[in-house]
Amino acid sequence: MALPRITSPHAKGKNRTQQVMLQVLLATVPAIIALTWLFGIGTLINLLLASIFALGFEAAILRLRKRPALFFLKDYSVIVTAVLLALALPPYSPWWLTLVATGFAVVFGKQLYGGLGQNPFNPAMLGYVVVLISFPVEMTSWPAPHSVGMSEGLQQILGIAALPDGWAQATALDVLKTNKSLTVDELWTQNPAFGHFGGNAVEIVNLAFLLGGLYLLHKRLFTWHAPVGMLAALAVMSLLFWNGSGSDSNGSPLFHLLTGATMLGAFFIVTDPVSGATSNLGRLIFGIGVGVLVYVIRAWGGYPDGVAFAVLLMNLCAPTIDYYTRPRSYGHSKPTRGFKLGD
């Protein structure tokens, strides 16, 4: 009698990582459209340069590691890193700034630790922080909305000429931090950096990132815990320390939610499954920590927007969060914390 043929239940289908990365890229489209409409082709050039540099760095390091470059490049993870980094950089950033940021993100943020799935820090935020600390002038030179022409923008990117002073402006977070004389109400009516609720134009970009994030949440590419934790913590902190509309005000909860890189961080950065926490409770704690640190840095720190710093600090805490929020093992009444010799 012939024995029945027993085979393993192999799952067939397209690369899961590739599909996830493509969904993330699709979710950034609303923000790309908003940034392009507000600031012109600067964002598109940032995206193009960052993607080329990222692919080049990734391929070079993979060759040095004697790994098949094409196989790893096809998962699109390095493109996602490049796109998120490019969207965080000011439009019309000099080409060398994009090169340095992308190089650190790919080489030191990802490949140094072994590639995708091994990195303890979010690569895009690591690259962003490196250039923010090293080149603060270039990183705070945001153009005014609908002000930069193609010719002037290309000269800025190539380093031929800087944008005219009237075409660049400080962000609303920077103005609020350095303001010592005008009330918030006066800033809102007199300073062009302020929009209806948050930063001028930036509030539209934040809503675009929110739209893309809700799409990813609908697709169940991540759970609600990390983004809700971050946004709720930021809102609560800004509400607790909101001291009215005087000259020493730190801004309202709505202002903090719709300015800076809030929505980019909430839906595209803290949801990183590699550098964040793994359990639902851990993700919630991770998000809350990021939200608290963002407000602390914005209100009392040395930088106007603290999303990148907050994420990297919480990346350091992720292993500890995982240790104390580890799900209960099957058959155990409480989470296992390790074992004793002789067990």
mmCIF file of C-alpha atoms in Angstrom:
data_model
loop_
_atom_site.group_PDB
_atom_site.id
_atom_site.type_symbol
_atom_site.label_atom_id
_atom_site.label_comp_id
_atom_site.label_asym_id
_atom_site.label_seq_id
_atom_site.Cartn_x
_atom_site.Cartn_y
_atom_site.Cartn_z
ATOM 1 C CA MET A 1 0.000 0.000 0.000
ATOM 2 C CA ALA A 2 1.378 3.347 -0.974
ATOM 3 C CA LEU A 3 1.811 5.866 1.778
ATOM 4 C CA PRO A 4 0.121 9.244 1.282
ATOM 5 C CA ARG A 5 2.422 12.019 0.154
ATOM 6 C CA ILE A 6 2.949 14.489 2.959
ATOM 7 C CA THR A 7 4.245 17.964 2.129
ATOM 8 C CA SER A 8 4.656 21.127 4.076
ATOM 9 C CA PRO A 9 2.006 23.820 3.644
ATOM 10 C CA HIS A 10 4.090 26.268 1.670
ATOM 11 C CA ALA A 11 2.585 29.718 1.291
ATOM 12 C CA LYS A 12 2.988 31.173 -2.174
ATOM 13 C CA GLY A 13 2.690 34.771 -3.143
ATOM 14 C CA LYS A 14 4.575 37.982 -3.747
ATOM 15 C CA ASN A 15 7.232 39.234 -1.392
ATOM 16 C CA ARG A 16 5.428 40.435 1.728
ATOM 17 C CA THR A 17 8.067 43.053 2.525
ATOM 18 C CA GLN A 18 7.865 44.414 -1.008
ATOM 19 C CA GLN A 19 4.083 44.733 -0.785
ATOM 20 C CA VAL A 20 4.266 46.533 2.554
ATOM 21 C CA MET A 21 6.867 48.980 1.271
ATOM 22 C CA LEU A 22 4.811 49.728 -1.819
ATOM 23 C CA GLN A 23 1.778 50.469 0.366
ATOM 24 C CA VAL A 24 3.872 52.854 2.475
ATOM 25 C CA LEU A 25 5.108 54.617 -0.655
ATOM 26 C CA LEU A 26 1.546 54.913 -1.901
ATOM 27 C CA ALA A 27 0.504 56.446 1.420
ATOM 28 C CA THR A 28 3.067 59.233 1.015
ATOM 29 C CA VAL A 29 1.490 60.431 -2.251
ATOM 30 C CA PRO A 30 -0.927 62.940 -0.603
ATOM 31 C CA ALA A 31 1.977 64.583 1.249
ATOM 32 C CA ILE A 32 4.107 64.642 -1.906
ATOM 33 C CA ILE A 33 1.284 66.340 -3.805
ATOM 34 C CA ALA A 34 0.759 68.880 -1.006
ATOM 35 C CA LEU A 35 4.466 69.688 -0.699
ATOM 36 C CA THR A 36 4.853 70.028 -4.479
ATOM 37 C CA TRP A 37 1.821 72.301 -4.737
ATOM 38 C CA LEU A 38 3.097 74.508 -1.896
ATOM 39 C CA PHE A 39 6.831 74.604 -2.611
ATOM 40 C CA GLY A 40 7.248 73.612 -6.244
ATOM 41 C CA ILE A 41 9.594 70.997 -7.662
ATOM 42 C CA GLY A 42 12.006 71.172 -4.708
ATOM 43 C CA THR A 43 10.372 68.217 -2.999
ATOM 44 C CA LEU A 44 10.387 66.134 -6.191
ATOM 45 C CA ILE A 45 14.090 66.837 -6.691
ATOM 46 C CA ASN A 46 14.746 65.875 -3.067
ATOM 47 C CA LEU A 47 12.923 62.599 -3.687
ATOM 48 C CA LEU A 48 14.845 61.882 -6.887
ATOM 49 C CA LEU A 49 18.268 62.637 -5.407
ATOM 50 C CA ALA A 50 17.592 60.774 -2.159
ATOM 51 C CA SER A 51 16.375 57.693 -4.031
ATOM 52 C CA ILE A 52 19.406 57.646 -6.356
ATOM 53 C CA PHE A 53 21.841 58.144 -3.484
ATOM 54 C CA ALA A 54 20.095 55.528 -1.320
ATOM 55 C CA LEU A 55 20.149 52.897 -4.066
ATOM 56 C CA GLY A 56 23.812 53.633 -4.731
ATOM 57 C CA PHE A 57 24.850 53.384 -1.095
ATOM 58 C CA GLU A 58 22.785 50.246 -0.545
ATOM 59 C CA ALA A 59 24.190 48.512 -3.621
ATOM 60 C CA ALA A 60 27.779 49.456 -2.738
ATOM 61 C CA ILE A 61 27.542 48.172 0.836
ATOM 62 C CA LEU A 62 25.818 44.976 -0.256
ATOM 63 C CA ARG A 63 28.621 44.335 -2.740
ATOM 64 C CA LEU A 64 31.195 44.906 0.000
ATOM 65 C CA ARG A 65 29.294 42.430 2.164
ATOM 66 C CA LYS A 66 29.186 40.016 -0.783
ATOM 67 C CA ARG A 67 25.415 39.925 -0.793
ATOM 68 C CA PRO A 68 23.206 39.836 -3.914
ATOM 69 C CA ALA A 69 22.436 43.543 -4.375
ATOM 70 C CA LEU A 70 19.491 43.180 -6.732
ATOM 71 C CA PHE A 71 17.708 40.723 -4.449
ATOM 72 C CA PHE A 72 17.750 43.141 -1.498
ATOM 73 C CA LEU A 73 17.091 46.273 -3.541
ATOM 74 C CA LYS A 74 13.875 44.747 -4.882
ATOM 75 C CA ASP A 75 12.188 44.849 -1.447
ATOM 76 C CA TYR A 76 12.002 48.677 -1.763
ATOM 77 C CA SER A 77 12.906 49.212 1.901
ATOM 78 C CA VAL A 78 15.767 51.541 0.983
ATOM 79 C CA ILE A 79 13.413 53.550 -1.240
ATOM 80 C CA VAL A 80 11.022 53.997 1.687
ATOM 81 C CA THR A 81 13.911 55.266 3.817
ATOM 82 C CA ALA A 82 14.915 57.689 1.062
ATOM 83 C CA VAL A 83 11.370 58.970 0.537
ATOM 84 C CA LEU A 84 10.673 59.559 4.240
ATOM 85 C CA LEU A 85 14.001 61.328 4.630
ATOM 86 C CA ALA A 86 13.459 63.463 1.527
ATOM 87 C CA LEU A 87 10.017 64.528 2.738
ATOM 88 C CA ALA A 88 11.507 65.589 6.079
ATOM 89 C CA LEU A 89 14.251 67.718 4.497
ATOM 90 C CA PRO A 90 13.520 71.307 3.463
ATOM 91 C CA PRO A 91 12.551 71.642 -0.217
ATOM 92 C CA TYR A 92 15.467 72.763 -2.419
ATOM 93 C CA SER A 93 18.034 71.353 0.011
ATOM 94 C CA PRO A 94 21.578 71.448 -1.442
ATOM 95 C CA TRP A 95 22.466 68.197 -3.176
ATOM 96 C CA TRP A 96 25.320 67.491 -0.795
ATOM 97 C CA LEU A 97 22.978 67.793 2.208
ATOM 98 C CA THR A 98 20.728 65.105 0.744
ATOM 99 C CA LEU A 99 23.811 63.003 -0.023
ATOM 100 C CA VAL A 100 25.121 63.180 3.564
ATOM 101 C CA ALA A 101 21.722 62.522 5.127
ATOM 102 C CA THR A 102 20.998 59.563 2.853
ATOM 103 C CA GLY A 103 24.472 58.118 3.286
ATOM 104 C CA PHE A 104 24.231 58.111 7.078
ATOM 105 C CA ALA A 105 20.706 56.725 6.955
ATOM 106 C CA VAL A 106 21.608 53.788 4.712
ATOM 107 C CA VAL A 107 25.169 52.993 5.809
ATOM 108 C CA PHE A 108 25.126 53.777 9.544
ATOM 109 C CA GLY A 109 21.408 53.474 10.181
ATOM 110 C CA LYS A 110 20.750 50.236 8.316
ATOM 111 C CA GLN A 111 23.617 48.295 6.741
ATOM 112 C CA LEU A 112 26.061 48.726 9.627
ATOM 113 C CA TYR A 113 23.771 46.536 11.748
ATOM 114 C CA GLY A 114 23.180 43.885 9.116
ATOM 115 C CA GLY A 115 20.435 45.347 6.938
ATOM 116 C CA LEU A 116 16.653 45.309 7.082
ATOM 117 C CA GLY A 117 15.275 43.936 10.327
ATOM 118 C CA GLN A 118 18.498 44.427 12.303
ATOM 119 C CA ASN A 119 18.673 48.198 12.777
ATOM 120 C CA PRO A 120 18.023 49.477 16.321
ATOM 121 C CA PHE A 121 17.420 53.051 15.147
ATOM 122 C CA ASN A 122 15.069 54.421 12.526
ATOM 123 C CA PRO A 123 17.410 55.028 9.560
ATOM 124 C CA ALA A 124 15.570 58.072 8.158
ATOM 125 C CA MET A 125 15.549 59.844 11.524
ATOM 126 C CA LEU A 126 19.215 59.031 12.106
ATOM 127 C CA GLY A 127 20.172 60.614 8.795
ATOM 128 C CA TYR A 128 17.953 63.615 9.525
ATOM 129 C CA VAL A 129 19.465 64.229 12.966
ATOM 130 C CA VAL A 130 23.026 64.017 11.635
ATOM 131 C CA VAL A 131 22.487 66.820 9.110
ATOM 132 C CA LEU A 132 20.324 68.831 11.533
ATOM 133 C CA ILE A 133 23.151 68.943 14.067
ATOM 134 C CA SER A 134 25.891 69.405 11.461
ATOM 135 C CA PHE A 135 24.213 71.926 9.139
ATOM 136 C CA PRO A 136 21.573 73.842 11.143
ATOM 137 C CA VAL A 137 21.439 76.812 8.749
ATOM 138 C CA GLU A 138 20.610 74.708 5.696
ATOM 139 C CA MET A 139 18.150 72.580 7.696
ATOM 140 C CA THR A 140 16.166 75.614 8.840
ATOM 141 C CA SER A 141 15.988 77.325 5.424
ATOM 142 C CA TRP A 142 12.408 76.515 4.438
ATOM 143 C CA PRO A 143 11.086 78.434 1.416
ATOM 144 C CA ALA A 144 7.927 80.472 1.691
ATOM 145 C CA PRO A 145 4.940 78.801 -0.024
ATOM 146 C CA HIS A 146 4.470 79.536 -3.746
ATOM 147 C CA SER A 147 7.588 81.706 -3.880
ATOM 148 C CA VAL A 148 10.422 79.771 -5.507
ATOM 149 C CA GLY A 149 10.806 79.467 -9.252
ATOM 150 C CA MET A 150 12.406 76.496 -11.000
ATOM 151 C CA SER A 151 15.568 78.372 -11.989
ATOM 152 C CA GLU A 152 16.223 79.790 -8.515
ATOM 153 C CA GLY A 153 15.445 76.446 -6.910
ATOM 154 C CA LEU A 154 17.901 74.564 -9.117
ATOM 155 C CA GLN A 155 20.619 77.117 -8.334
ATOM 156 C CA GLN A 156 19.992 76.565 -4.624
ATOM 157 C CA ILE A 157 20.185 72.769 -5.007
ATOM 158 C CA LEU A 158 23.385 72.918 -7.079
ATOM 159 C CA GLY A 159 24.993 75.442 -4.701
ATOM 160 C CA ILE A 160 25.307 78.142 -7.355
ATOM 161 C CA ALA A 161 23.262 80.742 -5.461
ATOM 162 C CA ALA A 162 21.189 80.846 -2.280
ATOM 163 C CA LEU A 163 17.516 81.692 -2.221
ATOM 164 C CA PRO A 164 16.775 85.414 -1.737
ATOM 165 C CA ASP A 165 16.057 86.379 1.869
ATOM 166 C CA GLY A 166 12.439 87.195 1.093
ATOM 167 C CA TRP A 167 11.846 83.683 -0.226
ATOM 168 C CA ALA A 168 12.850 81.846 2.934
ATOM 169 C CA GLN A 169 11.211 81.958 6.337
ATOM 170 C CA ALA A 170 11.531 80.480 9.797
ATOM 171 C CA THR A 171 9.041 77.792 10.753
ATOM 172 C CA ALA A 172 6.187 78.526 13.136
ATOM 173 C CA LEU A 173 7.820 76.363 15.826
ATOM 174 C CA ASP A 174 11.060 78.328 15.490
ATOM 175 C CA VAL A 175 9.229 81.679 15.668
ATOM 176 C CA LEU A 176 7.250 80.582 18.711
ATOM 177 C CA LYS A 177 10.412 79.424 20.505
ATOM 178 C CA THR A 178 12.376 82.614 19.846
ATOM 179 C CA ASN A 179 9.500 85.087 20.271
ATOM 180 C CA LYS A 180 9.864 87.206 23.399
ATOM 181 C CA SER A 181 7.794 90.281 22.632
ATOM 182 C CA LEU A 182 4.604 89.493 20.709
ATOM 183 C CA THR A 183 1.645 87.515 21.989
ATOM 184 C CA VAL A 184 0.505 84.398 20.166
ATOM 185 C CA ASP A 185 -2.512 86.283 18.826
ATOM 186 C CA GLU A 186 -0.203 88.963 17.436
ATOM 187 C CA LEU A 187 2.081 86.356 15.901
ATOM 188 C CA TRP A 188 -0.888 84.738 14.208
ATOM 189 C CA THR A 189 -1.925 87.978 12.551
ATOM 190 C CA GLN A 190 1.493 89.474 11.816
ATOM 191 C CA ASN A 191 3.904 86.596 11.134
ATOM 192 C CA PRO A 192 3.599 84.780 7.789
ATOM 193 C CA ALA A 193 4.927 81.544 9.316
ATOM 194 C CA PHE A 194 1.588 80.907 11.050
ATOM 195 C CA GLY A 195 -1.437 79.434 9.287
ATOM 196 C CA HIS A 196 -4.987 78.852 10.506
ATOM 197 C CA PHE A 197 -4.175 76.338 13.251
ATOM 198 C CA GLY A 198 -0.512 75.384 12.862
ATOM 199 C CA GLY A 199 2.368 76.447 10.677
ATOM 200 C CA ASN A 200 1.552 78.150 7.391
ATOM 201 C CA ALA A 201 1.317 75.450 4.684
ATOM 202 C CA VAL A 202 2.751 72.875 7.101
ATOM 203 C CA GLU A 203 -0.721 72.308 8.538
ATOM 204 C CA ILE A 204 -1.839 71.190 5.071
ATOM 205 C CA VAL A 205 1.136 68.848 4.825
ATOM 206 C CA ASN A 206 0.317 67.378 8.242
ATOM 207 C CA LEU A 207 -3.253 66.718 7.152
ATOM 208 C CA ALA A 208 -1.894 65.006 4.023
ATOM 209 C CA PHE A 209 0.319 62.762 6.153
ATOM 210 C CA LEU A 210 -2.696 62.068 8.376
ATOM 211 C CA LEU A 211 -4.669 60.974 5.314
ATOM 212 C CA GLY A 212 -1.885 58.634 4.238
ATOM 213 C CA GLY A 213 -1.535 57.281 7.763
ATOM 214 C CA LEU A 214 -5.236 56.506 7.999
ATOM 215 C CA TYR A 215 -4.931 54.610 4.721
ATOM 216 C CA LEU A 216 -2.146 52.456 6.181
ATOM 217 C CA LEU A 217 -4.184 51.930 9.332
ATOM 218 C CA HIS A 218 -7.127 50.848 7.195
ATOM 219 C CA LYS A 219 -4.858 48.377 5.398
ATOM 220 C CA ARG A 220 -3.784 47.056 8.822
ATOM 221 C CA LEU A 221 -0.104 47.521 8.133
ATOM 222 C CA PHE A 222 0.248 48.576 11.755
ATOM 223 C CA THR A 223 -1.935 48.863 14.842
ATOM 224 C CA TRP A 224 -3.303 52.101 16.274
ATOM 225 C CA HIS A 225 -1.299 51.916 19.497
ATOM 226 C CA ALA A 226 1.896 53.801 18.585
ATOM 227 C CA PRO A 227 0.360 56.705 16.591
ATOM 228 C CA VAL A 228 -2.527 57.208 19.025
ATOM 229 C CA GLY A 229 -0.120 57.045 21.953
ATOM 230 C CA MET A 230 2.136 59.691 20.424
ATOM 231 C CA LEU A 231 -0.647 62.085 19.372
ATOM 232 C CA ALA A 232 -2.556 61.707 22.643
ATOM 233 C CA ALA A 233 0.579 62.301 24.743
ATOM 234 C CA LEU A 234 1.531 65.353 22.682
ATOM 235 C CA ALA A 235 -1.996 66.763 22.981
ATOM 236 C CA VAL A 236 -2.165 66.156 26.740
ATOM 237 C CA MET A 237 1.257 67.668 27.373
ATOM 238 C CA SER A 238 0.485 70.766 25.314
ATOM 239 C CA LEU A 239 -2.856 71.123 27.089
ATOM 240 C CA LEU A 240 -1.309 70.804 30.569
ATOM 241 C CA PHE A 241 1.383 73.395 29.841
ATOM 242 C CA TRP A 242 -0.681 75.676 27.622
ATOM 243 C CA ASN A 243 -0.334 79.063 29.287
ATOM 244 C CA GLY A 244 -2.714 81.091 27.169
ATOM 245 C CA SER A 245 -1.803 83.398 24.312
ATOM 246 C CA GLY A 246 0.889 85.495 25.956
ATOM 247 C CA SER A 247 4.401 86.028 24.660
ATOM 248 C CA ASP A 248 5.657 83.065 26.697
ATOM 249 C CA SER A 249 3.045 80.632 25.371
ATOM 250 C CA ASN A 250 4.177 77.202 24.198
ATOM 251 C CA GLY A 251 1.261 76.814 21.801
ATOM 252 C CA SER A 252 -2.102 75.085 21.904
ATOM 253 C CA PRO A 253 -2.700 71.330 21.452
ATOM 254 C CA LEU A 254 -4.092 71.871 17.940
ATOM 255 C CA PHE A 255 -1.034 73.909 17.024
ATOM 256 C CA HIS A 256 1.334 71.122 18.075
ATOM 257 C CA LEU A 257 -0.674 68.471 16.258
ATOM 258 C CA LEU A 258 -0.680 70.384 12.960
ATOM 259 C CA THR A 259 2.845 71.741 12.806
ATOM 260 C CA GLY A 260 6.341 70.402 12.387
ATOM 261 C CA ALA A 261 6.717 66.717 11.566
ATOM 262 C CA THR A 262 3.948 65.549 13.904
ATOM 263 C CA MET A 263 1.856 63.454 11.525
ATOM 264 C CA LEU A 264 4.868 62.188 9.589
ATOM 265 C CA GLY A 265 6.305 60.952 12.866
ATOM 266 C CA ALA A 266 3.045 59.504 14.159
ATOM 267 C CA PHE A 267 2.106 57.402 11.143
ATOM 268 C CA PHE A 268 5.327 56.774 9.222
ATOM 269 C CA ILE A 269 8.102 56.763 11.835
ATOM 270 C CA VAL A 270 6.913 55.480 15.221
ATOM 271 C CA THR A 271 5.103 52.642 13.439
ATOM 272 C CA ASP A 272 8.429 51.208 12.249
ATOM 273 C CA PRO A 273 8.188 47.526 13.277
ATOM 274 C CA VAL A 274 11.966 47.089 13.509
ATOM 275 C CA SER A 275 13.153 49.975 15.681
ATOM 276 C CA GLY A 276 9.979 50.269 17.781
ATOM 277 C CA ALA A 277 8.337 48.013 20.353
ATOM 278 C CA THR A 278 6.746 44.707 19.370
ATOM 279 C CA SER A 279 3.727 44.129 21.636
ATOM 280 C CA ASN A 280 0.588 46.288 21.512
ATOM 281 C CA LEU A 281 1.177 47.565 25.049
ATOM 282 C CA GLY A 282 4.797 48.196 24.184
ATOM 283 C CA ARG A 283 3.813 50.152 21.083
ATOM 284 C CA LEU A 284 1.441 52.276 23.133
ATOM 285 C CA ILE A 285 4.164 53.043 25.684
ATOM 286 C CA PHE A 286 6.637 53.733 22.878
ATOM 287 C CA GLY A 287 4.245 56.198 21.227
ATOM 288 C CA ILE A 288 3.490 57.944 24.517
ATOM 289 C CA GLY A 289 7.201 58.326 25.179
ATOM 290 C CA VAL A 290 7.754 59.883 21.765
ATOM 291 C CA GLY A 291 4.850 62.300 22.262
ATOM 292 C CA VAL A 292 6.082 63.439 25.664
ATOM 293 C CA LEU A 293 9.644 63.924 24.422
ATOM 294 C CA VAL A 294 8.486 65.839 21.335
ATOM 295 C CA TYR A 295 6.724 68.378 23.536
ATOM 296 C CA VAL A 296 9.597 68.615 26.015
ATOM 297 C CA ILE A 297 12.083 69.334 23.223
ATOM 298 C CA ARG A 298 9.756 71.793 21.492
ATOM 299 C CA ALA A 299 8.913 73.712 24.650
ATOM 300 C CA TRP A 300 12.178 73.637 26.599
ATOM 301 C CA GLY A 301 14.823 72.087 24.358
ATOM 302 C CA GLY A 302 17.271 73.670 21.979
ATOM 303 C CA TYR A 303 15.524 72.610 18.753
ATOM 304 C CA PRO A 304 12.144 73.843 17.445
ATOM 305 C CA ASP A 305 10.880 70.386 16.416
ATOM 306 C CA GLY A 306 11.861 67.307 18.376
ATOM 307 C CA VAL A 307 10.281 64.417 16.473
ATOM 308 C CA ALA A 308 13.542 62.925 15.192
ATOM 309 C CA PHE A 309 15.327 63.236 18.536
ATOM 310 C CA ALA A 310 12.343 61.815 20.402
ATOM 311 C CA VAL A 311 12.137 58.797 18.092
ATOM 312 C CA LEU A 312 15.848 58.002 18.417
ATOM 313 C CA LEU A 313 15.721 58.304 22.213
ATOM 314 C CA MET A 314 12.749 55.944 22.364
ATOM 315 C CA ASN A 315 14.530 53.546 19.973
ATOM 316 C CA LEU A 316 17.080 53.163 22.769
ATOM 317 C CA CYS A 317 14.250 52.299 25.152
ATOM 318 C CA ALA A 318 12.507 49.803 22.864
ATOM 319 C CA PRO A 319 14.379 46.683 24.120
ATOM 320 C CA THR A 320 13.540 47.558 27.729
ATOM 321 C CA ILE A 321 9.913 48.220 26.825
ATOM 322 C CA ASP A 322 9.773 44.853 25.071
ATOM 323 C CA TYR A 323 11.288 43.128 28.106
ATOM 324 C CA TYR A 324 8.587 44.387 30.458
ATOM 325 C CA THR A 325 5.654 44.119 28.059
ATOM 326 C CA ARG A 326 6.439 40.713 26.601
ATOM 327 C CA PRO A 327 3.221 38.786 25.913
ATOM 328 C CA ARG A 328 2.430 35.873 28.203
ATOM 329 C CA SER A 329 3.911 32.575 27.056
ATOM 330 C CA TYR A 330 1.454 29.797 26.366
ATOM 331 C CA GLY A 331 0.849 27.746 29.510
ATOM 332 C CA HIS A 332 2.292 30.371 31.861
ATOM 333 C CA SER A 333 0.300 32.554 34.245
ATOM 334 C CA LYS A 334 2.577 35.555 33.758
ATOM 335 C CA PRO A 335 5.214 36.686 31.273
ATOM 336 C CA THR A 336 8.515 34.867 31.552
ATOM 337 C CA ARG A 337 11.457 37.096 32.453
ATOM 338 C CA GLY A 338 14.181 34.534 31.785
ATOM 339 C CA PHE A 339 15.276 31.309 33.413
ATOM 340 C CA LYS A 340 17.425 30.054 36.256
ATOM 341 C CA LEU A 341 20.386 27.785 35.874
ATOM 342 C CA GLY A 342 19.263 24.206 36.163
ATOM 343 C CA ASP A 343 15.707 24.847 34.841
#
